[in-house]
Amino acid sequence: MAKIDSSSPPAAGPGPEELDDYMSMTIAEPAKPAEKETYTQRRIRKQREAEARSRPKSKAELAAAAAAARDDALSTALPNSSKGFQMMAKLGFKPGAALGASSNPNARTEPLHISVKEDRGGVGMQNEKKRKFREEVEGVEKKQRAEEGGYRERVGKEREEKRVEGMFWGAMRVLEGLEQPEGRDQVPVKKVNVLWRGLVRERQEKERERRARYDLHQGFSRSAAYVDPEEDEQDRQALGKEEEDVEEEDEELNEFLNLEGKERLKRLVGYLRKEHQYCFWCKFKYVDEKMEGCPGLEEDDHD
């Protein structure tokens, strides 16, 4: 029988680290078998692949593919086994070096850039199109400048005519004040100086229109036999109750008014100087015909 030594310690059991932790165990899911493609799915996939292969490529796709193939070919060095490389090597070519004499500083070490011509036009067709387009643009710009210049010239001319017309009417008022001062009895229209007769004619026509409008408003409330005690001879002429020279044609006045504005103003200014010693540009009436102190006859002389 074996003897047991009571002095030796008992054998140690498994430590806590060696015990299985059943609470934190993860159970791996069993791998799912690959889903098998059905007959319908395989048929649809093959049909789509066949349609993609048979679909014609667009011009953009063909151009992109050609450019990619060209760039790939240019970036790939010739293999040493190539007949072309061997022929060039016999003539002294080395990879990375330029063709021709090595002493040439302008020698190219890269291939020439290729510009693919896709249209059917000749070699000089693009230059011709550019020339025609440039001529069209220049023609449009020239036309615009001409129209702009014509517009400015027309506006300037209209502004000048308007200014001259305003000075002409101002000169007529000055002449009226010199030849028919306030307080003098008004003379018939035909006896007025033709140089300022248009001013009188316009004033009478405006008065006639005003009285006609007034009579139109008052005619609804009074009889035709009503006599307005405040109406004078001019009112009765304006209302058509008495005959007046305004209705007659004044050929002399029409002929004068049909003249150019500068010509009418010139005659009027000259008459003021000759008959009344009055300078329209100085706005002053001189004492005698010498008109000492007046710079001249024209407007530019008084700047």
Short mmCIF file of C-alpha atoms in Angstrom, two decimals:
data_model
loop_
_atom_site.label_atom_id
_atom_site.label_comp_id
_atom_site.label_asym_id
_atom_site.label_seq_id
_atom_site.Cartn_x
_atom_site.Cartn_y
_atom_site.Cartn_z
CA MET A 1 0.00 0.00 0.00
CA ALA A 2 1.39 3.39 -0.87
CA LYS A 3 2.17 5.75 1.89
CA ILE A 4 0.67 9.23 1.75
CA ASP A 5 2.79 12.15 2.91
CA SER A 6 0.53 14.31 4.97
CA SER A 7 3.05 17.17 5.10
CA SER A 8 2.83 17.96 1.35
CA PRO A 9 0.12 20.49 0.30
CA PRO A 10 -2.85 19.28 -1.63
CA ALA A 11 -2.82 19.63 -5.40
CA ALA A 12 -4.17 23.01 -6.61
CA GLY A 13 -7.38 23.07 -8.69
CA PRO A 14 -7.99 25.07 -11.87
CA GLY A 15 -7.81 28.90 -11.46
CA PRO A 16 -10.56 31.36 -12.28
CA GLU A 17 -8.88 32.23 -15.58
CA GLU A 18 -8.98 28.62 -16.66
CA LEU A 19 -12.69 28.24 -16.01
CA ASP A 20 -14.99 28.70 -19.03
CA ASP A 21 -17.06 31.90 -18.93
CA TYR A 22 -20.37 30.61 -20.20
CA MET A 23 -22.07 34.04 -19.75
CA SER A 24 -19.83 35.86 -22.25
CA MET A 25 -19.61 33.17 -24.86
CA THR A 26 -20.61 34.12 -28.39
CA ILE A 27 -22.08 31.50 -30.56
CA ALA A 28 -21.21 32.05 -34.24
CA GLU A 29 -24.08 31.84 -36.65
CA PRO A 30 -23.69 29.07 -39.10
CA ALA A 31 -22.70 30.33 -42.55
CA LYS A 32 -25.61 30.57 -44.90
CA PRO A 33 -25.19 28.68 -48.07
CA ALA A 34 -24.75 30.87 -51.18
CA GLU A 35 -28.07 31.70 -52.73
CA LYS A 36 -28.38 29.82 -55.90
CA GLU A 37 -29.23 31.85 -59.01
CA THR A 38 -32.50 30.79 -60.45
CA TYR A 39 -33.11 30.16 -64.09
CA THR A 40 -35.15 33.35 -64.50
CA GLN A 41 -32.46 35.52 -62.86
CA ARG A 42 -29.72 33.97 -64.99
CA ARG A 43 -31.76 34.51 -68.13
CA ILE A 44 -32.39 38.21 -67.28
CA ARG A 45 -28.72 38.78 -66.43
CA LYS A 46 -27.51 37.25 -69.68
CA GLN A 47 -30.09 39.25 -71.61
CA ARG A 48 -28.86 42.52 -70.04
CA GLU A 49 -25.22 41.66 -70.74
CA ALA A 50 -26.03 40.86 -74.35
CA GLU A 51 -27.91 44.18 -74.73
CA ALA A 52 -24.96 46.09 -73.23
CA ARG A 53 -22.54 44.42 -75.66
CA SER A 54 -24.75 44.99 -78.66
CA ARG A 55 -25.61 48.62 -77.83
CA PRO A 56 -23.75 50.97 -80.22
CA LYS A 57 -21.50 53.45 -78.47
CA SER A 58 -22.06 57.14 -78.83
CA LYS A 59 -19.58 59.50 -80.45
CA ALA A 60 -18.50 60.82 -77.07
CA GLU A 61 -17.83 57.29 -75.78
CA LEU A 62 -15.91 56.34 -78.94
CA ALA A 63 -13.85 59.54 -78.75
CA ALA A 64 -13.08 58.96 -75.08
CA ALA A 65 -12.05 55.36 -75.74
CA ALA A 66 -9.85 56.42 -78.66
CA ALA A 67 -8.22 59.17 -76.61
CA ALA A 68 -7.57 56.77 -73.75
CA ALA A 69 -6.05 54.18 -76.10
CA ARG A 70 -3.90 56.85 -77.76
CA ASP A 71 -2.64 58.22 -74.45
CA ASP A 72 -1.91 54.73 -73.23
CA ALA A 73 0.04 53.91 -76.37
CA LEU A 74 2.04 57.15 -76.19
CA SER A 75 2.86 56.65 -72.53
CA THR A 76 4.09 53.08 -73.09
CA ALA A 77 7.69 52.74 -74.13
CA LEU A 78 8.61 50.55 -77.05
CA PRO A 79 9.85 47.13 -75.94
CA ASN A 80 13.42 46.24 -76.77
CA SER A 81 12.18 43.36 -78.90
CA SER A 82 10.31 45.71 -81.21
CA LYS A 83 11.69 45.92 -84.73
CA GLY A 84 11.23 49.71 -84.70
CA PHE A 85 13.18 50.10 -81.46
CA GLN A 86 15.96 47.88 -82.76
CA MET A 87 16.27 49.94 -85.95
CA MET A 88 16.38 53.18 -83.97
CA ALA A 89 18.94 51.75 -81.55
CA LYS A 90 21.24 50.91 -84.47
CA LEU A 91 21.02 54.58 -85.51
CA GLY A 92 22.09 55.73 -82.05
CA PHE A 93 18.79 56.21 -80.27
CA LYS A 94 18.72 55.73 -76.51
CA PRO A 95 15.58 55.50 -74.33
CA GLY A 96 14.68 58.93 -72.91
CA ALA A 97 16.85 60.80 -75.40
CA ALA A 98 15.69 63.00 -78.28
CA LEU A 99 15.72 62.00 -81.89
CA GLY A 100 18.40 63.39 -84.15
CA ALA A 101 21.57 65.16 -83.12
CA SER A 102 21.98 65.30 -79.35
CA SER A 103 23.59 68.72 -79.57
CA ASN A 104 20.31 70.30 -80.71
CA PRO A 105 18.88 72.12 -77.64
CA ASN A 106 15.39 72.32 -79.20
CA ALA A 107 15.14 68.58 -79.81
CA ARG A 108 11.86 67.08 -78.61
CA THR A 109 11.92 64.30 -76.04
CA GLU A 110 8.14 63.78 -76.16
CA PRO A 111 5.97 62.72 -79.09
CA LEU A 112 4.01 65.31 -81.03
CA HIS A 113 0.50 66.07 -79.85
CA ILE A 114 -2.10 64.54 -82.13
CA SER A 115 -5.08 66.63 -83.15
CA VAL A 116 -7.78 64.42 -84.61
CA LYS A 117 -9.90 66.03 -87.34
CA GLU A 118 -13.43 64.65 -87.16
CA ASP A 119 -15.24 66.77 -89.78
CA ARG A 120 -15.06 66.50 -93.57
CA GLY A 121 -13.84 70.05 -94.23
CA GLY A 122 -10.53 70.85 -95.86
CA VAL A 123 -7.38 71.79 -94.01
CA GLY A 124 -8.07 75.54 -94.26
CA MET A 125 -11.79 75.27 -93.53
CA GLN A 126 -11.48 76.37 -89.90
CA ASN A 127 -9.47 79.45 -90.84
CA GLU A 128 -12.08 80.36 -93.44
CA LYS A 129 -14.88 80.00 -90.88
CA LYS A 130 -12.96 82.14 -88.41
CA ARG A 131 -12.41 84.80 -91.06
CA LYS A 132 -16.09 84.91 -92.02
CA PHE A 133 -17.13 85.04 -88.39
CA ARG A 134 -14.68 87.87 -87.72
CA GLU A 135 -16.01 89.81 -90.73
CA GLU A 136 -19.58 89.36 -89.55
CA VAL A 137 -18.72 90.60 -86.07
CA GLU A 138 -16.87 93.61 -87.49
CA GLY A 139 -19.82 94.36 -89.78
CA VAL A 140 -22.27 94.26 -86.88
CA GLU A 141 -20.04 96.51 -84.77
CA LYS A 142 -19.61 98.95 -87.65
CA LYS A 143 -23.36 99.06 -88.19
CA GLN A 144 -23.95 99.67 -84.49
CA ARG A 145 -21.43 102.51 -84.46
CA ALA A 146 -23.05 104.04 -87.55
CA GLU A 147 -26.52 103.78 -86.02
CA GLU A 148 -25.26 105.21 -82.75
CA GLY A 149 -23.57 108.09 -84.57
CA GLY A 150 -26.70 108.73 -86.65
CA TYR A 151 -28.87 108.68 -83.54
CA ARG A 152 -26.62 111.16 -81.75
CA GLU A 153 -26.54 113.40 -84.81
CA ARG A 154 -30.33 113.25 -85.13
CA VAL A 155 -30.88 114.00 -81.45
CA GLY A 156 -28.40 116.87 -81.58
CA LYS A 157 -30.11 118.30 -84.65
CA GLU A 158 -33.56 118.06 -83.04
CA ARG A 159 -32.26 119.72 -79.87
CA GLU A 160 -30.72 122.56 -81.89
CA GLU A 161 -33.93 123.09 -83.90
CA LYS A 162 -35.92 123.22 -80.69
CA ARG A 163 -33.52 125.77 -79.21
CA VAL A 164 -33.65 127.97 -82.35
CA GLU A 165 -37.46 127.77 -82.41
CA GLY A 166 -37.61 128.93 -78.79
CA MET A 167 -35.33 131.90 -79.54
CA PHE A 168 -37.48 132.76 -82.58
CA TRP A 169 -40.64 133.01 -80.48
CA GLY A 170 -38.75 135.04 -77.91
CA ALA A 171 -37.58 137.46 -80.60
CA MET A 172 -41.18 137.82 -81.85
CA ARG A 173 -42.29 138.85 -78.35
CA VAL A 174 -39.50 141.41 -78.20
CA LEU A 175 -40.52 142.86 -81.58
CA GLU A 176 -44.18 142.94 -80.54
CA GLY A 177 -43.27 144.91 -77.44
CA LEU A 178 -41.29 147.41 -79.52
CA GLU A 179 -43.84 147.91 -82.30
CA GLN A 180 -47.06 147.55 -80.28
CA PRO A 181 -46.52 148.73 -76.71
CA GLU A 182 -49.18 148.18 -74.07
CA GLY A 183 -52.08 150.60 -74.30
CA ARG A 184 -52.06 150.95 -78.12
CA ASP A 185 -55.18 149.78 -79.94
CA GLN A 186 -54.76 146.39 -81.50
CA VAL A 187 -54.51 146.49 -85.30
CA PRO A 188 -56.03 143.85 -87.61
CA VAL A 189 -54.02 140.70 -88.08
CA LYS A 190 -53.29 141.32 -91.76
CA LYS A 191 -51.75 144.70 -90.95
CA VAL A 192 -49.35 143.32 -88.35
CA ASN A 193 -45.71 142.91 -89.35
CA VAL A 194 -45.30 139.41 -90.76
CA LEU A 195 -42.18 138.92 -88.63
CA TRP A 196 -44.32 138.70 -85.48
CA ARG A 197 -47.76 138.12 -87.02
CA GLY A 198 -47.57 134.43 -86.15
CA LEU A 199 -47.51 135.32 -82.47
CA VAL A 200 -50.75 137.26 -82.81
CA ARG A 201 -52.33 134.50 -84.89
CA GLU A 202 -51.46 131.84 -82.33
CA ARG A 203 -52.79 133.98 -79.45
CA GLN A 204 -56.10 134.53 -81.23
CA GLU A 205 -56.48 130.85 -82.09
CA LYS A 206 -55.90 129.88 -78.46
CA GLU A 207 -58.44 132.45 -77.33
CA ARG A 208 -60.91 131.15 -79.91
CA GLU A 209 -60.49 127.59 -78.62
CA ARG A 210 -60.90 128.72 -75.03
CA ARG A 211 -64.08 130.62 -75.78
CA ALA A 212 -65.42 127.71 -77.83
CA ARG A 213 -64.93 125.35 -74.88
CA TYR A 214 -66.54 127.87 -72.56
CA ASP A 215 -69.52 128.28 -74.89
CA LEU A 216 -69.85 124.50 -75.15
CA HIS A 217 -70.15 124.18 -71.38
CA GLN A 218 -72.51 127.13 -71.06
CA GLY A 219 -74.62 126.21 -74.10
CA PHE A 220 -76.46 123.47 -72.23
CA SER A 221 -77.97 125.96 -69.77
CA ARG A 222 -78.85 129.00 -71.92
CA SER A 223 -80.74 129.63 -75.14
CA ALA A 224 -79.21 130.67 -78.44
CA ALA A 225 -80.81 134.13 -78.17
CA TYR A 226 -78.97 134.86 -74.92
CA VAL A 227 -76.61 137.81 -75.16
CA ASP A 228 -73.69 137.94 -72.77
CA PRO A 229 -73.09 141.56 -71.75
CA GLU A 230 -69.45 140.79 -70.98
CA GLU A 231 -68.67 139.61 -74.52
CA ASP A 232 -66.56 142.03 -76.49
CA GLU A 233 -65.72 142.11 -80.19
CA GLN A 234 -62.88 139.60 -79.85
CA ASP A 235 -65.12 137.17 -77.95
CA ARG A 236 -67.77 137.35 -80.63
CA GLN A 237 -65.13 136.75 -83.30
CA ALA A 238 -63.77 133.77 -81.36
CA LEU A 239 -67.24 132.27 -81.02
CA GLY A 240 -67.91 132.72 -84.73
CA LYS A 241 -70.62 135.34 -84.22
CA GLU A 242 -68.69 137.81 -86.35
CA GLU A 243 -66.44 137.26 -89.31
CA GLU A 244 -62.74 137.51 -88.68
CA ASP A 245 -59.57 137.46 -90.74
CA VAL A 246 -58.35 134.40 -88.82
CA GLU A 247 -60.44 132.16 -91.01
CA GLU A 248 -58.82 133.53 -94.18
CA GLU A 249 -55.66 132.02 -95.59
CA ASP A 250 -52.57 134.12 -94.93
CA GLU A 251 -50.13 133.15 -97.69
CA GLU A 252 -47.53 135.69 -96.62
CA LEU A 253 -47.43 134.32 -93.07
CA ASN A 254 -47.42 130.71 -94.22
CA GLU A 255 -44.53 131.37 -96.56
CA PHE A 256 -42.54 132.98 -93.76
CA LEU A 257 -43.27 130.21 -91.23
CA ASN A 258 -42.27 127.54 -93.74
CA LEU A 259 -38.73 128.88 -93.81
CA GLU A 260 -36.00 127.13 -91.84
CA GLY A 261 -35.85 128.14 -88.20
CA LYS A 262 -32.39 129.69 -88.46
CA GLU A 263 -33.43 131.76 -91.48
CA ARG A 264 -36.54 133.09 -89.72
CA LEU A 265 -34.49 133.97 -86.65
CA LYS A 266 -31.84 135.67 -88.79
CA ARG A 267 -34.42 137.90 -90.51
CA LEU A 268 -36.07 138.77 -87.22
CA VAL A 269 -32.78 139.62 -85.47
CA GLY A 270 -31.64 141.71 -88.46
CA TYR A 271 -34.93 143.64 -88.47
CA LEU A 272 -34.58 144.38 -84.75
CA ARG A 273 -31.08 145.78 -85.30
CA LYS A 274 -31.98 147.82 -88.38
CA GLU A 275 -35.34 149.28 -87.36
CA HIS A 276 -35.11 149.45 -83.56
CA GLN A 277 -31.34 149.37 -82.83
CA TYR A 278 -31.99 146.38 -80.58
CA CYS A 279 -29.51 143.51 -80.27
CA PHE A 280 -31.31 140.30 -79.49
CA TRP A 281 -28.09 138.66 -78.25
CA CYS A 282 -27.12 141.57 -76.00
CA LYS A 283 -30.75 142.00 -74.87
CA PHE A 284 -30.21 145.76 -75.07
CA LYS A 285 -31.63 148.66 -77.13
CA TYR A 286 -28.93 151.06 -78.28
CA VAL A 287 -29.37 154.78 -78.79
CA ASP A 288 -28.30 154.98 -82.44
CA GLU A 289 -27.59 152.88 -85.51
CA LYS A 290 -23.88 152.53 -84.69
CA MET A 291 -24.76 150.33 -81.70
CA GLU A 292 -21.37 150.89 -80.10
CA GLY A 293 -20.45 148.16 -77.65
CA CYS A 294 -22.24 145.33 -79.49
CA PRO A 295 -19.77 142.53 -80.31
CA GLY A 296 -21.37 141.61 -83.63
CA LEU A 297 -24.33 140.34 -85.59
CA GLU A 298 -24.09 136.60 -84.85
CA GLU A 299 -24.71 134.65 -81.68
CA ASP A 300 -21.16 133.28 -81.66
CA ASP A 301 -19.83 136.84 -81.44
CA HIS A 302 -21.45 137.20 -78.02
CA ASP A 303 -19.81 134.20 -76.31
#
